[in-house]
Amino acid sequence: MLVLNCSMKLQMLEKMLKWSFPESLKVYGAVMNINRGNPFRKEVVVDSWPDFKAVITRPQRENEVDDLDHYTNAYAVFYKELQAYQELLENTNAINWGQIFQIQGLQDGICEISRTVALSKQVDVKTSSSQMVIYSDPDTLPDVRLQMDPKLTLAYLDISHASLLSKTWSRGGNPRCQKYLANLIRCFPSVCVLDDNGYPLSWSLTDQFATMIHGYTLPEHRRKGYSRLVATTLAKKLHSCGFPAQGNVLETNIPSITLLKSMNAQFLPCSFFRVIHTPFHFLANSHL
């Protein structure tokens, strides 16, 4: 196992990951953030260099402070050989198995290997999947010209909005999530529609893997075009910064799927997988 902390090697890795799109997109987004200031304090682990067969982005070890925070304790993985990925998890300290954490990626084997390795580590796993989408060409995004109420403004989210976002997020509703969302707002692009009191009505933000997440409009303000405006604006913002505008959506979320199709989003053949790992001794106290 090698930790890549050389800026030249990290730049090389970013270029190399492009050859493996779309499966490498999650790791690619994390590496891009590392190479552009590393606002979420991540690092990269590979099985070998330069001919790597597995790569993991993880929190920098010196910054691990909360073993119950699976939002921040997040890893992105990409492998060329499944066996190399399994060996990286089994035989090294690439992963901190003593805390609650999540692994994200776009390859089926990620769930398979987590189930295999976690059992020997006395760790429980919960998996979820959704459709992966990307806006491959900013020129194909619709030119949204919404005639909003003059009292409304298009703006960036503020840290003070984190409480509302946490309460309305299906994965939120707890202090750790609120802290995590506040850090995302501080570090990465976001877009929202604000009323004249500065209260968000609709929003979308970007996570540590350069993924558009938590697109949401308050129920009483839906069917006004706000979601499409916010999502399109954020996608164009990410493109202007050189990032791929990527996201994921549940197959059962028909309104969001309809919205994405109206934005000419490309539904990728690979699924997005999130695997939450919880050591057995934490199960009674964890909020998942």
GROMACS .gro file of N, CA, C and O in nm, residues 26 29-30 33 38-42 69-74 102 104 156-163 165-166 169 171-172 175-191 203-215 234 238 274:
model
  252
   26LYS      N    1  -1.632   0.878  -0.905
   26LYS     CA    2  -1.632   0.918  -0.765
   26LYS      C    3  -1.490   0.948  -0.716
   26LYS      O    4  -1.466   1.050  -0.651
   29GLY      N    5  -1.358   1.272  -0.884
   29GLY     CA    6  -1.404   1.395  -0.821
   29GLY      C    7  -1.329   1.426  -0.694
   29GLY      O    8  -1.292   1.541  -0.667
   30ALA      N    9  -1.303   1.322  -0.613
   30ALA     CA   10  -1.229   1.342  -0.488
   30ALA      C   11  -1.086   1.386  -0.516
   30ALA      O   12  -1.033   1.476  -0.449
   33ASN      N   13  -1.066   1.748  -0.613
   33ASN     CA   14  -1.072   1.836  -0.497
   33ASN      C   15  -0.941   1.839  -0.420
   33ASN      O   16  -0.898   1.944  -0.371
   38ASN      N   17  -0.766   2.081  -0.156
   38ASN     CA   18  -0.799   1.976  -0.059
   38ASN      C   19  -0.883   2.029   0.058
   38ASN      O   20  -0.847   2.012   0.175
   39PRO      N   21  -0.997   2.092   0.029
   39PRO     CA   22  -1.077   2.154   0.135
   39PRO      C   23  -1.133   2.056   0.237
   39PRO      O   24  -1.161   2.094   0.350
   40PHE      N   25  -1.151   1.929   0.198
   40PHE     CA   26  -1.206   1.831   0.292
   40PHE      C   27  -1.099   1.739   0.349
   40PHE      O   28  -1.130   1.639   0.411
   41ARG      N   29  -0.972   1.774   0.327
   41ARG     CA   30  -0.858   1.705   0.387
   41ARG      C   31  -0.862   1.553   0.363
   41ARG      O   32  -0.871   1.473   0.454
   42LYS      N   33  -0.854   1.520   0.234
   42LYS     CA   34  -0.852   1.381   0.190
   42LYS      C   35  -0.710   1.342   0.147
   42LYS      O   36  -0.625   1.427   0.122
   69ASP      N   37  -1.909   0.930   1.296
   69ASP     CA   38  -1.950   1.021   1.188
   69ASP      C   39  -1.926   0.958   1.052
   69ASP      O   40  -1.823   0.980   0.989
   70HIS      N   41  -2.024   0.879   1.004
   70HIS     CA   42  -2.005   0.815   0.874
   70HIS      C   43  -2.019   0.913   0.758
   70HIS      O   44  -1.985   0.880   0.645
   71TYR      N   45  -2.070   1.033   0.783
   71TYR     CA   46  -2.078   1.134   0.678
   71TYR      C   47  -1.937   1.179   0.637
   71TYR      O   48  -1.903   1.184   0.518
   72THR      N   49  -1.855   1.213   0.736
   72THR     CA   50  -1.720   1.260   0.710
   72THR      C   51  -1.623   1.145   0.687
   72THR      O   52  -1.529   1.157   0.609
   73ASN      N   53  -1.644   1.035   0.757
   73ASN     CA   54  -1.559   0.917   0.740
   73ASN      C   55  -1.600   0.845   0.611
   73ASN      O   56  -1.658   0.736   0.613
   74ALA      N   57  -1.571   0.908   0.500
   74ALA     CA   58  -1.620   0.861   0.370
   74ALA      C   59  -1.503   0.830   0.277
   74ALA      O   60  -1.408   0.908   0.267
  102GLN      N   61  -1.838   0.504   0.549
  102GLN     CA   62  -1.906   0.465   0.426
  102GLN      C   63  -1.806   0.456   0.313
  102GLN      O   64  -1.704   0.526   0.310
  104GLN      N   65  -1.806   0.467  -0.112
  104GLN     CA   66  -1.884   0.500  -0.230
  104GLN      C   67  -1.809   0.458  -0.356
  104GLN      O   68  -1.686   0.466  -0.361
  156TYR      N   69  -2.591   3.161  -0.314
  156TYR     CA   70  -2.524   3.045  -0.255
  156TYR      C   71  -2.585   3.017  -0.119
  156TYR      O   72  -2.633   3.106  -0.050
  157LEU      N   73  -2.579   2.890  -0.080
  157LEU     CA   74  -2.623   2.854   0.054
  157LEU      C   75  -2.528   2.913   0.159
  157LEU      O   76  -2.410   2.935   0.133
  158ASP      N   77  -2.583   2.937   0.276
  158ASP     CA   78  -2.505   2.987   0.390
  158ASP      C   79  -2.498   2.879   0.497
  158ASP      O   80  -2.588   2.793   0.507
  159ILE      N   81  -2.394   2.882   0.578
  159ILE     CA   82  -2.379   2.782   0.684
  159ILE      C   83  -2.500   2.780   0.776
  159ILE      O   84  -2.539   2.674   0.828
  160SER      N   85  -2.566   2.893   0.794
  160SER     CA   86  -2.684   2.899   0.880
  160SER      C   87  -2.800   2.816   0.825
  160SER      O   88  -2.895   2.786   0.897
  161HIS      N   89  -2.793   2.778   0.697
  161HIS     CA   90  -2.899   2.698   0.637
  161HIS      C   91  -2.883   2.548   0.663
  161HIS      O   92  -2.971   2.469   0.629
  162ALA      N   93  -2.772   2.508   0.724
  162ALA     CA   94  -2.741   2.366   0.740
  162ALA      C   95  -2.848   2.292   0.821
  162ALA      O   96  -2.879   2.176   0.793
  163SER      N   97  -2.907   2.358   0.919
  163SER     CA   98  -3.010   2.294   1.002
  163SER      C   99  -3.131   2.255   0.917
  163SER      O  100  -3.182   2.142   0.926
  165LEU      N  101  -3.137   2.208   0.589
  165LEU     CA  102  -3.098   2.104   0.496
  165LEU      C  103  -3.094   1.968   0.563
  165LEU      O  104  -3.139   1.868   0.506
  166SER      N  105  -3.044   1.963   0.685
  166SER     CA  106  -3.036   1.836   0.756
  166SER      C  107  -3.175   1.780   0.785
  166SER      O  108  -3.200   1.660   0.770
  169TRP      N  109  -3.327   1.631   0.456
  169TRP     CA  110  -3.249   1.530   0.383
  169TRP      C  111  -3.285   1.392   0.437
  169TRP      O  112  -3.289   1.371   0.559
  171ARG      N  113  -3.114   1.139   0.456
  171ARG     CA  114  -3.002   1.083   0.532
  171ARG      C  115  -2.963   1.171   0.651
  171ARG      O  116  -2.861   1.146   0.716
  172GLY      N  117  -3.044   1.273   0.678
  172GLY     CA  118  -3.007   1.369   0.781
  172GLY      C  119  -3.089   1.360   0.907
  172GLY      O  120  -3.133   1.254   0.948
  175PRO      N  121  -2.725   1.587   1.456
  175PRO     CA  122  -2.619   1.689   1.466
  175PRO      C  123  -2.498   1.661   1.377
  175PRO      O  124  -2.438   1.755   1.325
  176ARG      N  125  -2.461   1.535   1.360
  176ARG     CA  126  -2.344   1.505   1.276
  176ARG      C  127  -2.372   1.540   1.129
  176ARG      O  128  -2.285   1.594   1.061
  177CYS      N  129  -2.493   1.512   1.084
  177CYS     CA  130  -2.529   1.549   0.948
  177CYS      C  131  -2.527   1.700   0.931
  177CYS      O  132  -2.478   1.753   0.831
  178GLN      N  133  -2.582   1.772   1.028
  178GLN     CA  134  -2.585   1.918   1.019
  178GLN      C  135  -2.444   1.976   1.011
  178GLN      O  136  -2.415   2.066   0.931
  179LYS      N  137  -2.353   1.922   1.091
  179LYS     CA  138  -2.214   1.968   1.088
  179LYS      C  139  -2.150   1.937   0.952
  179LYS      O  140  -2.078   2.020   0.895
  180TYR      N  141  -2.178   1.818   0.901
  180TYR     CA  142  -2.124   1.778   0.771
  180TYR      C  143  -2.173   1.870   0.660
  180TYR      O  144  -2.095   1.917   0.577
  181LEU      N  145  -2.303   1.898   0.658
  181LEU     CA  146  -2.359   1.985   0.555
  181LEU      C  147  -2.303   2.126   0.565
  181LEU      O  148  -2.277   2.191   0.463
  182ALA      N  149  -2.282   2.174   0.687
  182ALA     CA  150  -2.222   2.307   0.704
  182ALA      C  151  -2.082   2.310   0.643
  182ALA      O  152  -2.043   2.409   0.579
  183ASN      N  153  -2.006   2.202   0.661
  183ASN     CA  154  -1.873   2.196   0.602
  183ASN      C  155  -1.879   2.191   0.449
  183ASN      O  156  -1.795   2.252   0.380
  184LEU      N  157  -1.977   2.119   0.394
  184LEU     CA  158  -1.993   2.116   0.249
  184LEU      C  159  -2.025   2.255   0.196
  184LEU      O  160  -1.970   2.299   0.094
  185ILE      N  161  -2.115   2.325   0.263
  185ILE     CA  162  -2.152   2.460   0.221
  185ILE      C  163  -2.031   2.551   0.224
  185ILE      O  164  -2.012   2.636   0.135
  186ARG      N  165  -1.946   2.533   0.324
  186ARG     CA  166  -1.827   2.617   0.340
  186ARG      C  167  -1.724   2.589   0.231
  186ARG      O  168  -1.655   2.680   0.185
  187CYS      N  169  -1.715   2.463   0.188
  187CYS     CA  170  -1.603   2.422   0.103
  187CYS      C  171  -1.635   2.413  -0.046
  187CYS      O  172  -1.544   2.427  -0.128
  188PHE      N  173  -1.762   2.387  -0.082
  188PHE     CA  174  -1.793   2.352  -0.220
  188PHE      C  175  -1.908   2.435  -0.276
  188PHE      O  176  -1.987   2.492  -0.200
  189PRO      N  177  -1.923   2.438  -0.409
  189PRO     CA  178  -2.029   2.518  -0.471
  189PRO      C  179  -2.169   2.471  -0.431
  189PRO      O  180  -2.194   2.352  -0.411
  190SER      N  181  -2.259   2.565  -0.421
  190SER     CA  182  -2.400   2.538  -0.394
  190SER      C  183  -2.483   2.646  -0.461
  190SER      O  184  -2.430   2.752  -0.497
  191VAL      N  185  -2.611   2.619  -0.478
  191VAL     CA  186  -2.703   2.717  -0.536
  191VAL      C  187  -2.837   2.703  -0.465
  191VAL      O  188  -2.880   2.592  -0.432
  203TRP      N  189  -3.286   2.420  -0.327
  203TRP     CA  190  -3.140   2.421  -0.322
  203TRP      C  191  -3.080   2.292  -0.375
  203TRP      O  192  -3.146   2.191  -0.390
  204SER      N  193  -2.949   2.299  -0.402
  204SER     CA  194  -2.867   2.183  -0.434
  204SER      C  195  -2.724   2.219  -0.397
  204SER      O  196  -2.683   2.335  -0.411
  205LEU      N  197  -2.649   2.122  -0.347
  205LEU     CA  198  -2.511   2.149  -0.309
  205LEU      C  199  -2.420   2.037  -0.357
  205LEU      O  200  -2.467   1.934  -0.408
  206THR      N  201  -2.291   2.056  -0.343
  206THR     CA  202  -2.190   1.963  -0.393
  206THR      C  203  -2.119   1.898  -0.276
  206THR      O  204  -2.090   1.964  -0.176
  207ASP      N  205  -2.087   1.769  -0.289
  207ASP     CA  206  -2.021   1.701  -0.178
  207ASP      C  207  -1.872   1.684  -0.202
  207ASP      O  208  -1.815   1.737  -0.298
  208GLN      N  209  -1.807   1.609  -0.114
  208GLN     CA  210  -1.662   1.593  -0.115
  208GLN      C  211  -1.611   1.514  -0.235
  208GLN      O  212  -1.491   1.510  -0.259
  209PHE      N  213  -1.702   1.449  -0.310
  209PHE     CA  214  -1.663   1.374  -0.429
  209PHE      C  215  -1.706   1.447  -0.556
  209PHE      O  216  -1.718   1.387  -0.662
  210ALA      N  217  -1.730   1.578  -0.543
  210ALA     CA  218  -1.772   1.662  -0.656
  210ALA      C  219  -1.904   1.614  -0.715
  210ALA      O  220  -1.924   1.619  -0.836
  211THR      N  221  -1.994   1.567  -0.628
  211THR     CA  222  -2.124   1.517  -0.671
  211THR      C  223  -2.234   1.611  -0.625
  211THR      O  224  -2.235   1.655  -0.510
  212MET      N  225  -2.326   1.642  -0.714
  212MET     CA  226  -2.442   1.723  -0.677
  212MET      C  227  -2.534   1.640  -0.590
  212MET      O  228  -2.578   1.531  -0.629
  213ILE      N  229  -2.565   1.689  -0.468
  213ILE     CA  230  -2.647   1.612  -0.375
  213ILE      C  231  -2.759   1.698  -0.317
  213ILE      O  232  -2.757   1.820  -0.327
  214HIS      N  233  -2.852   1.631  -0.255
  214HIS     CA  234  -2.962   1.693  -0.182
  214HIS      C  235  -3.029   1.806  -0.259
  214HIS      O  236  -3.040   1.919  -0.211
  215GLY      N  237  -3.070   1.775  -0.382
  215GLY     CA  238  -3.155   1.870  -0.453
  215GLY      C  239  -3.294   1.864  -0.393
  215GLY      O  240  -3.357   1.757  -0.389
  234LEU      N  241  -2.619   2.510  -1.086
  234LEU     CA  242  -2.507   2.444  -1.018
  234LEU      C  243  -2.426   2.359  -1.116
  234LEU      O  244  -2.303   2.357  -1.110
  238LEU      N  245  -2.025   2.400  -1.183
  238LEU     CA  246  -1.925   2.293  -1.173
  238LEU      C  247  -1.846   2.279  -1.302
  238LEU      O  248  -1.724   2.265  -1.300
  274ARG      N  249  -2.351   0.296  -0.219
  274ARG     CA  250  -2.304   0.346  -0.090
  274ARG      C  251  -2.313   0.231   0.010
  274ARG      O  252  -2.419   0.168   0.024
   0.00000   0.00000   0.00000
